[in-house]
Amino acid sequence: MTNDALSKVADAERDVDRYIFEHRVRPTITVDTIAEHRSNPFGAGHSPELEVLLRYLRRNPVRSRPRYMLVETKPYQEWCIALHSRQRGEPLVLTGERFGSQAEAQHEIFLKRLLDLGDPVITRIVETARD
């Protein structure tokens, strides 16, 4: 494939992704969906809306967005969020945020991923859900 053809394919993929986000994913981002994730961050019995949203957030991550991981800093007592550098062999960077349960930490990563979408409307929804 020529560079021009590859560029056209990449543009088409971005257009499809944008369409999916606007028409299928964005409508699922509500205070209720965020509350559902807070009460059940691990997966059994999620609503179809939350499943759509989680699949979108977990799929091929965008390189320009942070990549979050959980680190258990005290066995069964404390979890921290770490940033993965995406470079093999590079150390994780702890954010300093500490959580008393894995569920709390997992939910915070979910909120961070929503905020990383960079959409002001989504940011307001997340801030409302946090209150």
C-alpha angles and dihedrals in degrees: 000000000000123000089251091054092047090050091052091050091050090049091050091050091052091049092051092047091050091050092049091049095048098043105030111020107033094058089058094059103096138136088254093053091049090049090050090054091048090055094043114020097158104067120250112129102000118168117254089252093055091045091054091049095047093048090052093049094046100045122096101331119230110249093224092060124078119261112223130203135178120240120193102219097175115027111257091345113068138027129185133194116241132191116230113219094212088228117110111244095017115125123248116253115224114219094212093242111131127196133192094217138034089233092058091049093047091051091050090054088051090053092047091052090052091050090048089064084079096221116142093211092052090046090056091049091051092047091049091049091051092056 
